[in-house]
Coordinates of C-alpha atoms in Angstrom, one line a residue:
M1310 CA -30.4 -8.5 35.3
D1311 CA -27.0 -7.4 34.1
R1312 CA -25.7 -9.5 31.2
T1313 CA -22.3 -7.8 30.9
K1314 CA -20.9 -11.3 30.6
S1315 CA -22.9 -13.6 28.4
H1316 CA -23.5 -17.3 29.0
S1317 CA -24.1 -20.1 26.5
L1318 CA -27.8 -20.8 26.6
A1319 CA -27.1 -24.5 26.0
A1320 CA -24.7 -24.5 28.9
L1321 CA -27.3 -22.8 31.1
A1322 CA -29.9 -25.4 30.2
A1323 CA -27.5 -28.2 31.0
L1324 CA -26.9 -26.7 34.4
L1325 CA -30.5 -26.2 35.5
V1326 CA -32.3 -28.8 37.5
G1327 CA -35.8 -29.7 38.9
G1328 CA -39.0 -27.6 38.6
F1329 CA -42.8 -27.6 38.4
A1330 CA -44.1 -31.0 37.2
S1331 CA -47.6 -32.4 37.7
G1332 CA -49.7 -34.2 35.2
D1333 CA -50.0 -32.2 31.9
A1334 CA -48.6 -29.0 33.5
L1335 CA -45.6 -27.3 32.0
A1336 CA -42.4 -28.5 33.7
L1337 CA -39.8 -25.8 34.0
P1338 CA -36.1 -26.1 34.8
R1339 CA -36.7 -23.1 37.0
D1340 CA -40.0 -22.2 38.5
P1341 CA -41.4 -18.7 38.1
Y1342 CA -40.0 -16.2 40.7
L1343 CA -41.0 -12.7 41.5
Q1344 CA -38.8 -9.6 41.0
K1345 CA -39.2 -5.9 41.2
V1346 CA -42.7 -5.9 42.4
G1347 CA -44.1 -2.5 42.9
P1348 CA -47.6 -0.8 43.3
D1349 CA -48.5 -1.2 39.7
T1350 CA -45.9 -3.6 38.2
A1351 CA -44.2 -6.9 38.7
T1352 CA -41.6 -9.0 36.9
V1353 CA -42.1 -12.8 36.6
A1354 CA -38.9 -14.6 35.6
F1355 CA -38.5 -18.2 34.6
R1356 CA -36.4 -20.6 32.6
L1357 CA -37.5 -23.1 29.9
S1358 CA -35.9 -26.3 28.9
S1359 CA -36.1 -25.4 25.2
N1360 CA -36.4 -22.3 23.1
C1361 CA -39.9 -20.9 22.9
S1362 CA -41.1 -17.8 21.1
T1363 CA -44.7 -18.0 22.5
A1364 CA -44.0 -17.7 26.3
Q1365 CA -46.3 -15.5 28.2
V1366 CA -47.7 -14.9 31.7
R1367 CA -51.4 -15.1 32.4
F1368 CA -52.5 -13.0 35.3
G1369 CA -55.5 -11.3 36.9
V1370 CA -57.5 -10.7 40.1
G1371 CA -59.2 -13.9 41.0
S1372 CA -58.7 -15.5 37.6
A1373 CA -55.8 -15.2 35.2
S1374 CA -57.7 -13.5 32.3
Q1375 CA -55.0 -11.1 31.2
T1376 CA -51.7 -11.9 29.3
A1377 CA -48.3 -10.4 29.1
K1378 CA -46.1 -11.8 26.4
S1379 CA -42.3 -12.4 26.8
T1380 CA -40.1 -10.5 24.4
A1381 CA -37.5 -13.3 24.5
T1382 CA -37.5 -16.3 22.2
A1383 CA -35.1 -18.6 23.9
K1384 CA -35.0 -20.2 27.3
I1385 CA -34.5 -17.3 29.7
H1386 CA -37.5 -15.1 30.2
A1387 CA -38.5 -12.2 32.4
V1388 CA -42.0 -10.9 31.7
V1389 CA -43.0 -7.5 33.1
L1390 CA -46.7 -7.1 34.2
T1391 CA -48.0 -3.5 34.1
G1392 CA -51.2 -1.7 34.9
L1393 CA -51.6 -3.5 38.2
A1394 CA -53.5 -2.2 41.2
P1395 CA -51.6 -1.4 44.4
A1396 CA -52.0 -3.8 47.4
T1397 CA -53.9 -6.3 45.3
S1398 CA -53.6 -10.1 45.1
Y1399 CA -53.1 -11.5 41.7
T1400 CA -53.2 -15.0 40.3
Y1401 CA -50.7 -15.9 37.6
S1402 CA -49.3 -18.8 35.6
V1403 CA -46.8 -19.3 32.8
D1404 CA -47.8 -20.4 29.3
A1405 CA -45.1 -21.7 27.0
C1406 CA -45.3 -23.7 23.8
G1407 CA -48.8 -25.0 24.5
E1408 CA -48.4 -25.9 28.2
T1409 CA -49.2 -24.0 31.5
T1410 CA -47.7 -24.0 35.0
P1411 CA -49.9 -24.4 38.1
A1412 CA -51.4 -21.1 39.2
K1413 CA -49.6 -19.1 41.9
T1414 CA -50.5 -15.8 43.7
F1415 CA -48.7 -12.7 44.7
S1416 CA -49.6 -9.2 46.0
T1417 CA -48.5 -5.9 44.6
A1418 CA -46.9 -3.3 46.9
P1419 CA -49.1 -0.7 48.6
V1420 CA -49.1 2.9 47.5
P1421 CA -46.0 4.7 48.8
G1422 CA -46.8 6.2 52.2
T1423 CA -49.2 3.4 53.2
R1424 CA -48.6 3.0 56.9
R1425 CA -48.7 -0.8 57.2
V1426 CA -45.8 -3.0 55.9
H1427 CA -44.8 -6.6 56.7
F1428 CA -41.4 -8.0 55.6
A1429 CA -39.0 -10.8 56.3
A1430 CA -35.2 -10.7 56.3
V1431 CA -32.4 -13.2 56.6
G1432 CA -29.0 -14.0 55.1
D1433 CA -26.5 -16.8 54.8
F1434 CA -29.1 -19.3 53.6
G1435 CA -28.1 -20.5 50.1
T1436 CA -26.9 -24.1 50.9
G1437 CA -29.7 -26.2 49.4
G1438 CA -29.9 -28.0 52.7
S1439 CA -32.7 -28.9 55.1
D1440 CA -32.3 -25.9 57.5
Q1441 CA -32.6 -23.5 54.6
K1442 CA -35.8 -25.2 53.4
K1443 CA -37.2 -25.0 56.9
V1444 CA -36.5 -21.3 57.2
A1445 CA -38.1 -20.7 53.8
A1446 CA -41.2 -22.7 54.7
S1447 CA -41.5 -20.8 58.0
M1448 CA -41.2 -17.5 56.1
L1449 CA -43.9 -18.5 53.7
T1450 CA -46.2 -19.5 56.5
N1451 CA -45.9 -16.0 58.0
K1452 CA -46.9 -14.5 54.6
P1453 CA -44.6 -11.4 54.4
E1454 CA -45.2 -8.9 51.6
L1455 CA -41.5 -9.0 50.6
F1456 CA -38.3 -10.9 51.4
V1457 CA -35.0 -9.0 52.1
A1458 CA -32.1 -11.3 51.4
L1459 CA -28.9 -10.3 53.2
G1460 CA -26.3 -12.1 51.1
D1461 CA -24.6 -15.4 50.7
N1462 CA -27.6 -16.4 48.7
A1463 CA -25.9 -19.2 46.8
Y1464 CA -23.0 -21.1 48.4
A1465 CA -20.2 -21.8 47.9
S1466 CA -19.1 -19.7 45.0
G1467 CA -22.2 -18.1 43.6
T1468 CA -22.0 -20.0 40.3
E1469 CA -24.8 -20.4 37.8
T1470 CA -25.3 -24.0 38.9
E1471 CA -25.3 -23.0 42.6
F1472 CA -27.9 -20.3 42.1
Q1473 CA -30.3 -23.0 40.8
T1474 CA -29.5 -25.8 43.3
N1475 CA -29.0 -23.7 46.4
L1476 CA -31.5 -20.8 45.8
F1477 CA -34.1 -21.3 43.2
T1478 CA -34.9 -25.0 43.8
P1479 CA -35.0 -25.1 47.6
M1480 CA -36.9 -21.7 47.9
A1481 CA -39.1 -22.1 44.8
A1482 CA -42.4 -22.0 46.7
L1483 CA -41.4 -18.8 48.6
L1484 CA -40.0 -17.0 45.6
A1485 CA -43.0 -17.7 43.5
Q1486 CA -45.3 -15.9 45.9
V1487 CA -43.0 -13.3 47.7
P1488 CA -40.7 -10.9 45.9
M1489 CA -37.1 -11.1 46.9
F1490 CA -34.9 -7.9 47.1
A1491 CA -31.3 -9.1 47.6
T1492 CA -27.9 -7.8 48.4
P1493 CA -24.8 -9.8 47.4
G1494 CA -22.6 -11.7 49.8
N1495 CA -18.9 -12.5 49.7
H1496 CA -19.7 -16.0 48.4
E1497 CA -21.5 -14.5 45.4
Y1498 CA -18.3 -12.5 44.7
V1499 CA -16.2 -15.6 44.3
T1500 CA -17.4 -16.1 40.7
N1501 CA -16.5 -13.2 38.5
E1502 CA -17.3 -10.5 41.1
A1503 CA -20.9 -11.7 41.5
Q1504 CA -21.7 -11.8 37.7
P1505 CA -24.0 -14.9 38.1
Y1506 CA -25.9 -13.0 40.8
L1507 CA -26.5 -10.2 38.4
D1508 CA -27.4 -12.6 35.6
N1509 CA -30.1 -14.4 37.7
L1510 CA -31.7 -11.5 39.5
Y1511 CA -33.8 -8.5 38.3
L1512 CA -33.2 -5.7 40.8
P1513 CA -33.8 -1.9 40.8
T1514 CA -31.2 0.2 39.0
N1515 CA -32.0 3.7 40.4
N1516 CA -28.4 4.9 40.8
A1517 CA -26.2 7.0 38.5
E1518 CA -24.3 3.9 37.3
G1519 CA -27.5 2.0 36.4
S1520 CA -26.1 -0.9 38.6
E1521 CA -28.1 -3.7 40.3
R1522 CA -25.3 -4.0 42.9
Y1523 CA -26.9 -1.3 45.1
Y1524 CA -30.3 0.4 44.9
S1525 CA -33.3 1.7 46.9
F1526 CA -37.1 1.4 46.8
D1527 CA -40.2 2.3 48.8
W1528 CA -42.6 -0.2 50.2
G1529 CA -45.5 1.6 51.9
H1530 CA -44.0 4.1 54.4
V1531 CA -40.7 2.2 54.6
H1532 CA -37.7 3.3 52.5
F1533 CA -35.2 0.4 51.9
V1534 CA -31.6 0.9 50.8
S1535 CA -29.4 -2.0 49.6
I1536 CA -25.6 -1.5 49.8
D1537 CA -23.0 -3.8 48.2
S1538 CA -20.6 -4.2 51.1
N1539 CA -18.3 -6.3 49.0
C1540 CA -17.7 -3.4 46.8
A1541 CA -17.3 -1.1 49.7
V1542 CA -14.5 -3.2 51.3
G1543 CA -12.6 -3.5 48.1
L1544 CA -13.7 -6.8 46.5
A1545 CA -15.0 -5.2 43.3
S1546 CA -12.9 -3.8 40.5
A1547 CA -13.3 -0.1 40.0
S1548 CA -14.9 -0.6 36.6
K1549 CA -17.8 -2.4 38.3
C1550 CA -18.3 -0.6 41.6
T1551 CA -16.6 1.9 43.8
L1552 CA -17.0 3.0 47.4
A1553 CA -17.2 6.6 46.4
A1554 CA -20.0 6.0 44.0
Q1555 CA -22.0 4.0 46.6
K1556 CA -21.5 6.6 49.3
A1557 CA -22.6 9.4 46.9
F1558 CA -25.7 7.4 46.0
V1559 CA -26.6 6.5 49.7
E1560 CA -26.2 10.1 50.8
K1561 CA -28.3 11.5 48.0
D1562 CA -30.9 8.8 48.4
L1563 CA -31.3 9.1 52.1
A1564 CA -31.5 12.9 51.9
A1565 CA -34.3 12.7 49.3
T1566 CA -36.6 10.1 50.8
T1567 CA -39.8 11.4 52.4
Q1568 CA -40.8 8.1 54.0
P1569 CA -40.7 8.1 57.8
W1570 CA -39.0 4.7 58.2
K1571 CA -35.6 3.9 56.8
V1572 CA -34.1 0.4 56.7
V1573 CA -30.7 -0.3 55.2
F1574 CA -29.3 -3.8 54.4
F1575 CA -26.0 -5.2 53.3
H1576 CA -23.9 -8.3 54.0
H1577 CA -20.8 -7.5 56.1
P1578 CA -21.8 -6.4 59.6
S1579 CA -20.8 -3.0 61.1
W1580 CA -21.2 -4.5 64.5
S1581 CA -20.7 -8.2 65.3
S1582 CA -19.1 -10.3 68.0
G1583 CA -19.3 -13.4 65.8
E1584 CA -16.5 -15.2 64.1
H1585 CA -15.9 -12.5 61.4
G1586 CA -16.5 -9.6 63.8
S1587 CA -17.3 -6.0 62.9
Q1588 CA -16.4 -4.6 59.5
L1589 CA -14.9 -1.3 60.4
T1590 CA -14.9 0.1 56.8
M1591 CA -18.7 -0.3 56.7
R1592 CA -19.1 1.2 60.1
R1593 CA -16.9 4.3 59.5
Q1594 CA -17.8 5.0 55.9
F1595 CA -21.5 4.5 56.1
G1596 CA -22.4 4.9 59.9
P1597 CA -22.1 8.7 59.8
L1598 CA -24.6 8.8 56.9
F1599 CA -27.0 6.5 58.7
E1600 CA -26.8 8.8 61.8
K1601 CA -27.1 12.0 59.8
Y1602 CA -30.2 11.0 57.9
G1603 CA -32.0 9.1 60.7
V1604 CA -31.8 5.4 59.5
D1605 CA -33.9 3.4 61.9
L1606 CA -32.5 -0.1 61.4
V1607 CA -29.5 -1.8 59.7
L1608 CA -29.8 -5.5 58.7
T1609 CA -26.7 -7.6 57.9
G1610 CA -25.5 -11.2 57.7
H1611 CA -22.1 -12.8 57.1
D1612 CA -21.7 -14.2 60.7
H1613 CA -23.8 -17.4 61.0
D1614 CA -25.7 -16.3 64.1
Y1615 CA -28.2 -13.8 65.4
E1616 CA -27.2 -10.6 67.2
R1617 CA -28.8 -7.3 68.0
S1618 CA -26.9 -4.2 69.1
K1619 CA -27.9 -1.3 71.3
P1620 CA -28.4 2.0 69.4
M1621 CA -24.9 2.8 68.3
L1622 CA -23.3 6.2 67.5
G1623 CA -19.9 6.3 65.9
D1624 CA -17.7 3.7 67.6
A1625 CA -19.7 3.5 70.8
E1626 CA -23.1 3.1 72.3
A1627 CA -25.4 6.1 71.9
G1628 CA -25.9 8.1 75.1
K1629 CA -29.2 8.2 77.0
N1630 CA -30.5 11.3 75.1
E1631 CA -28.7 10.6 71.8
A1632 CA -30.3 9.0 68.7
G1633 CA -28.3 5.9 67.7
V1634 CA -28.8 3.2 65.1
P1635 CA -29.5 -0.4 66.0
Y1636 CA -27.5 -3.0 64.0
L1637 CA -28.6 -6.6 63.5
V1638 CA -26.8 -9.7 62.2
V1639 CA -29.5 -12.1 60.9
G1640 CA -27.2 -14.9 59.5
G1641 CA -29.1 -18.0 60.5
G1642 CA -30.8 -18.7 57.2
G1643 CA -29.5 -22.2 56.6
A1644 CA -25.7 -22.3 56.7
T1645 CA -23.9 -24.1 59.5
L1646 CA -24.2 -22.0 62.7
R1647 CA -21.0 -20.8 64.3
T1648 CA -20.3 -20.7 68.0
F1649 CA -19.4 -17.4 69.6
A1650 CA -15.8 -17.6 70.8
T1651 CA -15.9 -14.6 73.2
S1652 CA -18.2 -13.3 75.9
R1653 CA -21.1 -11.0 74.9
P1654 CA -19.8 -7.4 74.7
S1655 CA -21.7 -4.6 76.5
W1656 CA -23.1 -3.1 73.2
S1657 CA -24.8 -6.4 72.3
V1658 CA -28.4 -6.7 73.6
I1659 CA -28.9 -10.3 72.7
R1660 CA -27.2 -13.0 70.5
D1661 CA -27.7 -16.6 69.7
D1662 CA -25.7 -19.3 67.9
A1663 CA -28.0 -22.2 68.3
A1664 CA -31.1 -21.6 66.2
H1665 CA -31.8 -21.1 62.5
G1666 CA -34.5 -18.5 61.8
F1667 CA -35.5 -15.3 60.1
L1668 CA -36.5 -11.7 61.2
D1669 CA -40.2 -11.0 60.8
V1670 CA -40.9 -7.3 60.8
D1671 CA -44.2 -5.4 61.0
V1672 CA -44.2 -1.6 60.5
V1673 CA -47.6 -0.1 61.4
E1674 CA -47.9 3.7 61.7
G1675 CA -45.1 4.8 64.1
N1676 CA -44.2 1.4 65.5
L1677 CA -41.7 -1.1 64.0
T1678 CA -42.0 -4.5 65.7
A1679 CA -39.5 -7.2 64.9
K1680 CA -39.1 -10.8 66.1
L1681 CA -36.6 -13.5 65.3
V1682 CA -38.7 -16.5 64.4
K1683 CA -37.1 -19.9 64.7
T1684 CA -37.9 -22.8 62.4
D1685 CA -39.9 -24.5 65.1
G1686 CA -42.1 -21.4 65.4
G1687 CA -40.6 -20.2 68.6
V1688 CA -39.5 -16.5 69.0
L1689 CA -35.9 -15.9 70.1
D1690 CA -36.0 -12.1 70.3
T1691 CA -38.5 -9.4 69.9
F1692 CA -38.2 -5.6 70.0
T1693 CA -40.1 -2.5 69.1
L1694 CA -38.9 0.9 67.7
S1695 CA -41.4 3.8 68.0
K1696 CA -41.6 7.3 66.7
T1697 CA -44.2 10.0 66.4
L1698 CA -45.5 10.4 62.9
P1699 CA -47.4 13.5 61.7
A1700 CA -51.1 13.1 61.1
Q1701 CA -51.7 11.6 57.8
P1702 CA -53.5 14.1 55.6
E1703 CA -56.9 13.1 54.1
P1704 CA -56.1 11.8 50.6
P1705 CA -57.5 13.9 47.8
R1706 CA -60.4 12.5 46.0
G1707 CA -61.0 12.8 42.3
T1708 CA -63.8 11.6 40.0
L1709 CA -64.2 8.4 38.0
N1710 CA -66.7 7.8 35.3
V1711 CA -67.2 4.6 33.3
A1712 CA -69.1 4.1 30.1
V1713 CA -70.0 1.0 28.1
D1714 CA -70.7 1.2 24.3
S1715 CA -73.2 -1.7 24.4
A1716 CA -75.0 -2.3 27.6
S1717 CA -77.2 -5.1 26.4
G1718 CA -77.1 -7.9 23.8
A1719 CA -77.4 -11.6 23.1
V1720 CA -74.9 -14.3 23.9
P1721 CA -72.0 -14.0 23.1
H1722 CA -72.1 -10.3 23.8
T1723 CA -69.0 -8.1 23.3
A1724 CA -68.9 -4.8 25.3
S1725 CA -66.3 -2.1 25.4
F1726 CA -65.7 0.0 28.5
T1727 CA -64.0 3.3 29.0
A1728 CA -62.9 4.9 32.4
T1729 CA -62.5 8.6 32.6
L1730 CA -60.5 10.0 35.6
S1731 CA -59.8 13.4 36.9
Q1732 CA -56.5 12.1 38.4
G1733 CA -53.4 11.5 36.3
N1734 CA -51.1 8.4 36.7
A1735 CA -53.9 6.3 38.1
T1736 CA -54.2 2.5 37.5
V1737 CA -57.6 1.1 36.6
A1738 CA -58.7 -2.4 37.3
W1739 CA -61.9 -3.9 35.9
D1740 CA -64.1 -6.6 37.4
F1741 CA -66.7 -7.8 34.8
G1742 CA -68.9 -9.6 37.3
D1743 CA -68.4 -13.0 35.7
G1744 CA -65.0 -13.8 37.3
A1745 CA -63.0 -12.1 34.5
T1746 CA -60.8 -9.0 35.1
A1747 CA -58.7 -6.6 33.1
A1748 CA -56.5 -3.5 33.6
G1749 CA -56.2 -0.2 31.9
P1750 CA -58.5 2.8 31.2
Q1751 CA -60.1 1.0 28.3
A1752 CA -61.2 -2.7 28.2
Q1753 CA -63.2 -5.0 26.1
H1754 CA -65.0 -8.2 27.3
V1755 CA -67.1 -11.0 25.8
F1756 CA -69.9 -12.2 28.1
A1757 CA -70.5 -15.9 27.3
Q1758 CA -73.5 -16.5 29.4
A1759 CA -76.9 -14.8 29.8
G1760 CA -77.4 -12.7 32.9
T1761 CA -77.2 -9.3 34.4
Y1762 CA -73.6 -8.2 35.2
T1763 CA -72.4 -5.4 37.4
V1764 CA -69.1 -4.2 35.9
T1765 CA -66.9 -2.4 38.4
A1766 CA -63.9 -0.1 37.7
T1767 CA -61.5 0.7 40.5
A1768 CA -58.9 3.5 40.1
I1769 CA -56.0 4.1 42.4
A1770 CA -53.6 7.0 42.1
Q1771 CA -50.6 7.6 44.3
G1772 CA -51.6 9.6 47.4
A1773 CA -55.3 9.5 46.6
S1774 CA -58.2 7.6 47.9
P1775 CA -59.3 4.6 45.7
L1776 CA -62.3 5.3 43.5
T1777 CA -64.9 2.9 42.2
A1778 CA -67.7 3.2 39.6
T1779 CA -70.0 0.6 38.2
T1780 CA -72.2 0.0 35.1
V1781 CA -74.6 -2.8 34.3
V1782 CA -74.6 -5.1 31.3
T1783 CA -77.6 -7.3 30.5
V1784 CA -77.0 -10.3 28.3
T1785 CA -79.9 -12.4 26.9
S1786 CA -79.7 -16.1 26.0
S1787 CA -81.2 -15.9 22.5
G1788 CA -82.8 -13.6 20.0
T1789 CA -81.9 -10.0 19.8
A1790 CA -81.7 -7.2 22.4
E1791 CA -81.9 -3.6 21.7
P1792 CA -78.4 -2.1 22.0
G1793 CA -77.9 0.6 24.5
T1794 CA -75.2 2.5 26.5
G1795 CA -74.6 2.7 30.2
T1796 CA -72.7 5.0 32.4
G1797 CA -71.6 5.0 36.0
E1798 CA -69.6 7.4 38.1
D1799 CA -67.9 8.0 41.4
P1800 CA -68.1 11.8 42.1
G1801 CA -65.4 11.5 44.8
T1802 CA -67.8 12.4 47.6
T1803 CA -69.6 10.4 50.2
P1804 CA -73.4 10.6 49.8
S1805 CA -75.3 12.0 52.8
D1806 CA -77.6 9.8 54.7
P1807 CA -81.3 10.0 53.6
D1808 CA -83.6 11.9 55.9

């Protein structure tokens, strides 16, 4: 979120509409939505109807037993969850001023390099209308790991009000469970060069300018790059964004990535036979970089239709033995579709102006398979890109040891646990055996019922195999129990079979 232009909080509250509401549950003017989800972190953003200094997010694996407190004291909150485990499903809810939202779930990103990724992409959806809602519902049914939004996210002018009514309200269920990584459209630029877009979203800032207008990130073995095409074609003032700065970022970023798959997304299409047609600045300024660094797929919107090009090289189709780049327009997210006025050009493989839908993409090992899914569940187009990937090296294994300071005791019994790892920068998740969880190398837990509990620690470090280790805690119902200690370990080797 970039708050270079501030807004009156009272005015924001007056503009917001609709939200969670059921029984005694906390009713929010804006439901929680996921941003900047990674392998070990996630941001949960939400809006309150009144100032609250006690807002927090409850979260955990299975049950929401951990808390992360908001640092804000007013109505606008974005809570960062840390110490998460990669590729793990978490339950979460928002607590604020004594009330709680219904529980939702989300999954963290896999460790970079993981060779299985599932994402969805579409643009030109932010109308608040029925077609947008159908597309969002269809996406949620397909359960993508992340949602790539291709611009025109909030018609007609990208105002604060329109972001609520045309994005966050109609897509609330999707955005609460699937993180959205967006790029701005021309309609967002109508209002103060997309300032409300920056005010409402929390996006990566891994460029020299620290801007959310363009960025990149890894999800598994796919490297994603978001470009602000509005800036590139001259709609942004030089103080906010320049073509030169973006090109420098894109070249440096693409040259540095080690992921085998590269997907770039922005709003204005480099290749399109729709109403707006091809944006030649985007094609000629960025196309050579895509070709130089082996970009596999370019996703755009702007034209309200679907179109897929052949692999393109420069201003023409790639030759039989040349490596080109396929460009897609996926602009059927909810806005009124527009009829093609001309015949299909030779470079266009397929196009459609009659169906709303989204692109569903699976990237498994060296195969990228995409399909355009219509709101009725039908598939309009499907294609596969393939490449040979080098054999994945066996991940290094380390060691994990766990210790408990008091392995037995009477109800209620408090035990403290410590995980010792040979690998640095690992995340540790605890399962206490009674439905409660925690994160971090050290944890404390109160066992409220008698029983024997197997406590499991799972450690995951980037590029390494997961490690697990257990220890046992025994809790008696009454009287006293002799205190003790317990240890467990994963030596990082697979035991041999007994004779």
